[in-house]
mmCIF file of C-alpha atoms in Angstrom:
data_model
loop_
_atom_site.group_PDB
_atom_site.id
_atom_site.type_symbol
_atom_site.label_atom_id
_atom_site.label_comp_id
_atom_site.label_asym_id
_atom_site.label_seq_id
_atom_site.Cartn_x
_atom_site.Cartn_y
_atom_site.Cartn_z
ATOM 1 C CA UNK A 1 -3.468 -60.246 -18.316
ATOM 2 C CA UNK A 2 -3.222 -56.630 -19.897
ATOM 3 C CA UNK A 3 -5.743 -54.175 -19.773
ATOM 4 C CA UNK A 4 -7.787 -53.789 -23.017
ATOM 5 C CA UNK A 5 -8.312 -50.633 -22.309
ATOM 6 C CA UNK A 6 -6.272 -47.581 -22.246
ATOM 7 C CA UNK A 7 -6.234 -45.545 -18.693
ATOM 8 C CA UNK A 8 -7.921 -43.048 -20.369
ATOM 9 C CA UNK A 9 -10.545 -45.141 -21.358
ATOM 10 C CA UNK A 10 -10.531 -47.105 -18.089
ATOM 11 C CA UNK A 11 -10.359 -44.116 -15.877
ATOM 12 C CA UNK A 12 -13.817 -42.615 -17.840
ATOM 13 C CA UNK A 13 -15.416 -46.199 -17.199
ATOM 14 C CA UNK A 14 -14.428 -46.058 -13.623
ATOM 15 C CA UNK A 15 -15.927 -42.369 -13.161
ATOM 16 C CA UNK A 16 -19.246 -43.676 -14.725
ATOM 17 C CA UNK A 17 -19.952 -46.036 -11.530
ATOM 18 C CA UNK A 18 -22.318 -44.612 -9.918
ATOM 19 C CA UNK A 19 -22.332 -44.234 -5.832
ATOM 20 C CA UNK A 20 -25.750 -43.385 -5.015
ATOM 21 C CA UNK A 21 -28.789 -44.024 -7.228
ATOM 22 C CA UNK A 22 -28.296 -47.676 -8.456
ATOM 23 C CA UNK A 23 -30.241 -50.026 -9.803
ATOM 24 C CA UNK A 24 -31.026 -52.332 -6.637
ATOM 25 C CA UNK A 25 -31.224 -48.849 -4.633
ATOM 26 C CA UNK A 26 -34.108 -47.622 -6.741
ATOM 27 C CA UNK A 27 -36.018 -50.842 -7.057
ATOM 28 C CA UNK A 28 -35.191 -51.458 -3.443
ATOM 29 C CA UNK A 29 -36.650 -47.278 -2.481
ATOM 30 C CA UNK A 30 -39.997 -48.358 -4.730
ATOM 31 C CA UNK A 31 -40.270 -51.180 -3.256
ATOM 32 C CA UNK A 32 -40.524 -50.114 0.221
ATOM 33 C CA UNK A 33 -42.331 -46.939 -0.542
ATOM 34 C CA UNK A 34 -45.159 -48.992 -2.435
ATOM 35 C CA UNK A 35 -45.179 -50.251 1.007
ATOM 36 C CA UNK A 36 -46.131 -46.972 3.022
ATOM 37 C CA UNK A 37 -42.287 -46.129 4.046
ATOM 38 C CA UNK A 38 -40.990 -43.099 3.767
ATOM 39 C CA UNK A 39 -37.066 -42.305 4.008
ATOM 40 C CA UNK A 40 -34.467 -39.242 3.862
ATOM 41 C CA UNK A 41 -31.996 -40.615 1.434
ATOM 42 C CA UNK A 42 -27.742 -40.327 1.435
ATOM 43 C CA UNK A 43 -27.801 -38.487 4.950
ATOM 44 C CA UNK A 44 -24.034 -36.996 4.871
ATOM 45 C CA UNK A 45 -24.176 -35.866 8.218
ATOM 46 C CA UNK A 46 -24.397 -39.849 9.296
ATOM 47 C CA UNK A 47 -20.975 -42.162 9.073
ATOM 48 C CA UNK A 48 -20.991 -44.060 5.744
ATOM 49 C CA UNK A 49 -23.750 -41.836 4.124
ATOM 50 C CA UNK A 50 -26.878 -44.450 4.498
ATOM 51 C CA UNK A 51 -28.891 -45.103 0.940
ATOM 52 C CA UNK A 52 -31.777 -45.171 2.921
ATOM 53 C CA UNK A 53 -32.873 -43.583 6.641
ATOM 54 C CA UNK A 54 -35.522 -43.646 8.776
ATOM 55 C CA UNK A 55 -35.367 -41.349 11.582
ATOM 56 C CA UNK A 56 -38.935 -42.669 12.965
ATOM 57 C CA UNK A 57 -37.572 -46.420 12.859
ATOM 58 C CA UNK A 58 -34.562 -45.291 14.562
ATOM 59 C CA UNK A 59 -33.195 -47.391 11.221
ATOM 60 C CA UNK A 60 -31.126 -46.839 8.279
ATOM 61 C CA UNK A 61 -30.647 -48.827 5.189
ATOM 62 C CA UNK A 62 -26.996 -49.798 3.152
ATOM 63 C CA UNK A 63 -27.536 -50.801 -0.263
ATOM 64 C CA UNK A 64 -24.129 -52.527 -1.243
ATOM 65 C CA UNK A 65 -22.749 -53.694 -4.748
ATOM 66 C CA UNK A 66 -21.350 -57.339 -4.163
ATOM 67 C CA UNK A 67 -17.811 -56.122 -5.892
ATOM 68 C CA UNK A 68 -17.373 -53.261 -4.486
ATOM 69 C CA UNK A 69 -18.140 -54.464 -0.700
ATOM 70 C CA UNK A 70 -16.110 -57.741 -1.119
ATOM 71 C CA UNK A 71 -19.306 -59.740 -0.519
ATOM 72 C CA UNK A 72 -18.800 -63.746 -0.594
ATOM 73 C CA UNK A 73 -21.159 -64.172 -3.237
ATOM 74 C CA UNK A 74 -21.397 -65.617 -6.691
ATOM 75 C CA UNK A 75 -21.703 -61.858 -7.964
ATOM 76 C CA UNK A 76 -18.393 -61.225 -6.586
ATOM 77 C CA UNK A 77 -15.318 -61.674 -8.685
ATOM 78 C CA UNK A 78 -11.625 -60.826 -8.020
ATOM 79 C CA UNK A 79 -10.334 -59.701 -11.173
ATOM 80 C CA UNK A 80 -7.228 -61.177 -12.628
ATOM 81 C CA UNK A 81 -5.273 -58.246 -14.016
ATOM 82 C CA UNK A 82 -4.208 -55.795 -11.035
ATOM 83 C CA UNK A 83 -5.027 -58.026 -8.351
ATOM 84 C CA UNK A 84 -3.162 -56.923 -5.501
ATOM 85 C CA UNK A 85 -4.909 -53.233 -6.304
ATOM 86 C CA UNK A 86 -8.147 -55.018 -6.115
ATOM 87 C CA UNK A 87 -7.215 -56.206 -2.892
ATOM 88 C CA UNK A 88 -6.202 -53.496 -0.891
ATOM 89 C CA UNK A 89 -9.305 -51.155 -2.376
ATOM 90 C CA UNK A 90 -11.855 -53.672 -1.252
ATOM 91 C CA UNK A 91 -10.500 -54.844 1.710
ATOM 92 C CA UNK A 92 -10.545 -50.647 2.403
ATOM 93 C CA UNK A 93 -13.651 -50.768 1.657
ATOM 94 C CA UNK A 94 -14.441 -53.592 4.192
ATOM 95 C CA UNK A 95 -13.009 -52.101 7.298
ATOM 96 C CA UNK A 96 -14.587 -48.882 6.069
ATOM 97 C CA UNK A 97 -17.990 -50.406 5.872
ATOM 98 C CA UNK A 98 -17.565 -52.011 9.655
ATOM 99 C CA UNK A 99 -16.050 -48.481 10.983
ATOM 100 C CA UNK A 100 -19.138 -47.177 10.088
ATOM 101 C CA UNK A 101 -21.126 -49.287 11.275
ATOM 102 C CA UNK A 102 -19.718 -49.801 14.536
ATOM 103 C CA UNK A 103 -20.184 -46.090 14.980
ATOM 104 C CA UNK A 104 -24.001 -46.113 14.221
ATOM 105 C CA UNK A 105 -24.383 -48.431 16.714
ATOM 106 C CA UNK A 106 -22.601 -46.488 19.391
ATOM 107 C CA UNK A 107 -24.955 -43.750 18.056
ATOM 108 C CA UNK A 108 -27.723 -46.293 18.602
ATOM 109 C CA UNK A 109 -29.161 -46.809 14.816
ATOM 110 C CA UNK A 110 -30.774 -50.205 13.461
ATOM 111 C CA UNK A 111 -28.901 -51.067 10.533
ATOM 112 C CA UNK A 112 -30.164 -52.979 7.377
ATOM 113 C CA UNK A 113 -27.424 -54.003 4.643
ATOM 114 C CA UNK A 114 -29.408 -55.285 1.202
ATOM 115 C CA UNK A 115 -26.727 -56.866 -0.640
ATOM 116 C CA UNK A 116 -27.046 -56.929 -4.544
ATOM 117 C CA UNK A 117 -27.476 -60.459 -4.585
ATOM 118 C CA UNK A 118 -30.386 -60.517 -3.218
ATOM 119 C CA UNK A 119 -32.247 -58.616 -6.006
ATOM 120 C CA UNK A 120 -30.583 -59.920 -8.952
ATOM 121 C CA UNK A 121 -28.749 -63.251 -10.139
ATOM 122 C CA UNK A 122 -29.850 -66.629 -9.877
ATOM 123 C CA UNK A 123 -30.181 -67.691 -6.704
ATOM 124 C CA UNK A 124 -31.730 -64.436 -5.754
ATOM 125 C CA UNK A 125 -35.161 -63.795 -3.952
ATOM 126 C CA UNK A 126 -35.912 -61.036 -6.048
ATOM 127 C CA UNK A 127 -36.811 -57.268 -5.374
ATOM 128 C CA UNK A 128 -40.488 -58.166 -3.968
ATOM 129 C CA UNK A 129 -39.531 -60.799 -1.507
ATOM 130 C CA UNK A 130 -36.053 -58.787 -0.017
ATOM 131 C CA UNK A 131 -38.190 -55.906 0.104
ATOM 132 C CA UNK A 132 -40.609 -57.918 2.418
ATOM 133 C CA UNK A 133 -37.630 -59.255 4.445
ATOM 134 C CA UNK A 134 -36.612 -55.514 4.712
ATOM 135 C CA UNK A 135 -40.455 -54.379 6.101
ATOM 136 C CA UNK A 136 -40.049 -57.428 9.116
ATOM 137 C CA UNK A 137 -36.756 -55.426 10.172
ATOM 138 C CA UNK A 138 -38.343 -52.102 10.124
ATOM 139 C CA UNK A 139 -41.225 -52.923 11.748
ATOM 140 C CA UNK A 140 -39.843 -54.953 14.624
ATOM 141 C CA UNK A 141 -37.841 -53.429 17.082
ATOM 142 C CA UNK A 142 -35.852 -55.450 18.737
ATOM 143 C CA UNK A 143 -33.531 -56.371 15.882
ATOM 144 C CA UNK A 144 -30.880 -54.423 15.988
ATOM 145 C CA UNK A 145 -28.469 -55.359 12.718
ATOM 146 C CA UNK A 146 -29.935 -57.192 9.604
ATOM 147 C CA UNK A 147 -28.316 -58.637 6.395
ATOM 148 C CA UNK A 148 -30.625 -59.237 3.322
ATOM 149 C CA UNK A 149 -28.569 -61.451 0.851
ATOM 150 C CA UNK A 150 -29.196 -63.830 -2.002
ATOM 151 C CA UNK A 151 -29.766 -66.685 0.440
ATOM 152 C CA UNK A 152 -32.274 -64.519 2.701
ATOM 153 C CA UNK A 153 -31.899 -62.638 5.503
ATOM 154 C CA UNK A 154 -29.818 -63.044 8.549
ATOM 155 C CA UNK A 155 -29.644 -61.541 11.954
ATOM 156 C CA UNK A 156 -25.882 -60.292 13.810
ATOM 157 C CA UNK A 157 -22.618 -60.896 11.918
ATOM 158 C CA UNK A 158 -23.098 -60.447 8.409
ATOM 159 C CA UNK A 159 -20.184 -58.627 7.279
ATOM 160 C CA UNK A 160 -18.519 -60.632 4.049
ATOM 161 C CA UNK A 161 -15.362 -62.658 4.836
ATOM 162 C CA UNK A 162 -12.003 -60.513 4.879
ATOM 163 C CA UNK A 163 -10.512 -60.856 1.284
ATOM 164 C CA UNK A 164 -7.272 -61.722 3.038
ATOM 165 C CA UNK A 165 -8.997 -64.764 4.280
ATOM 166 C CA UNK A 166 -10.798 -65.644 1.037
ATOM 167 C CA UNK A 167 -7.840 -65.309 -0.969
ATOM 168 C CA UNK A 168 -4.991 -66.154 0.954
ATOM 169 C CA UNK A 169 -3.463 -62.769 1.147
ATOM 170 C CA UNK A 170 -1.082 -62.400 3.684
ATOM 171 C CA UNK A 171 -1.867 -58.957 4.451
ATOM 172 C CA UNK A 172 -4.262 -56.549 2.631
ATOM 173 C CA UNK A 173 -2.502 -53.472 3.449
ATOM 174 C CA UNK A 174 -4.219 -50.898 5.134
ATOM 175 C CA UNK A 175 -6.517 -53.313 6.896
ATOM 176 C CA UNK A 176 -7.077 -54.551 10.628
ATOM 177 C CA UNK A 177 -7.789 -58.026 10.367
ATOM 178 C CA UNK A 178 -9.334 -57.561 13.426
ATOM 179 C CA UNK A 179 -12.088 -55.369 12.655
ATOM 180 C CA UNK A 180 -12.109 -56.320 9.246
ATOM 181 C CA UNK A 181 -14.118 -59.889 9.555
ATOM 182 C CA UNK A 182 -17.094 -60.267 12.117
ATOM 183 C CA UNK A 183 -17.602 -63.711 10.448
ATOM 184 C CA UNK A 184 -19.396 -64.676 7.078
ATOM 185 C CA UNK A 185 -23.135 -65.284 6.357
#
């Protein structure tokens, strides 16, 4: 399947997604700041640039787009046209994403990933209840990792299934399949 746009067209579309400031990110920071928190936001000097951090919770907070991330959710869809693009650019993303993440916890951060899903679509909890979810991480502190998705939250190895696996890929280049799956959710 073509395009129906030119690459004009579809590179302007593609510089209009925004990185920082999203819709789930803003609900999610009003949420939480309804609820007394207060947060430094897009720390660059921290791997991955975290939406949200909390320096007194010794926690930080990823706010991730279910395409973009690769999540295994009903939010995510491969497209058709320029799939093996699509592949390799998520599946970057992926091993990006754990990179980072195992570096924070060398650094020893707490680390909360709210995953689209789980403020919008059908099965979703909505903004009020994640946002609750995400208040039990911060205030306890002996969790060390968190995943808030449409299906609630879950503790430990939350990172979305490799899209190599999902799809039957034999190799999304640029990837270690190693470090790219820490299991599925």
């Amino acid at each position: 399947m073509s395009d129906v746009h030119t690459p004009e067209q579809r590179s302007r579309n593609m510089a209009a997604v925004r990185g920082r400031d999203t819709k789930p990110e803003l609900e999610l920071r009003r949420a939480l700041h309804g609820l007394g928190f207060r947060y430094r936001l897009n720390v660059r000097t921290l791997p991955g640039t975290p939406d949200l951090v909390l320096p007194a919770r010794n926690a930080l907070l990823f706010v991730h787009g279910c395409f973009w991330h690769g999540h295994d959710c009903p939010l995510f869809v491969l497209p058709r046209a320029r799939r093996d693009f699509w592949l390799d650019k998520i599946g970057r993303n992926q091993l990006r994403d754990r990179q980072h993440h195992d570096r924070l916890h060398d650094a020893g951060w707490r680390i909360g990933t709210v995953w689209e899903c789980a403020m919008r679509g059908r099965s979703s909890p909505g903004v009020t209840a994640t946002a609750a979810t995400v208040e039990r991480f911060l205030r306890s502190a002996d969790c060390r990792e968190m995943y808030f998705r449409d299906n609630g939250a879950h503790a430990g190895a939350g990172h979305p299934l490799s899209l190599a696996e999902r799809f039957g890929s034999a190799q999304v280049s640029g990837s270690d399949e190693g470090n790219l799956d820490r299991g599925a959710v």
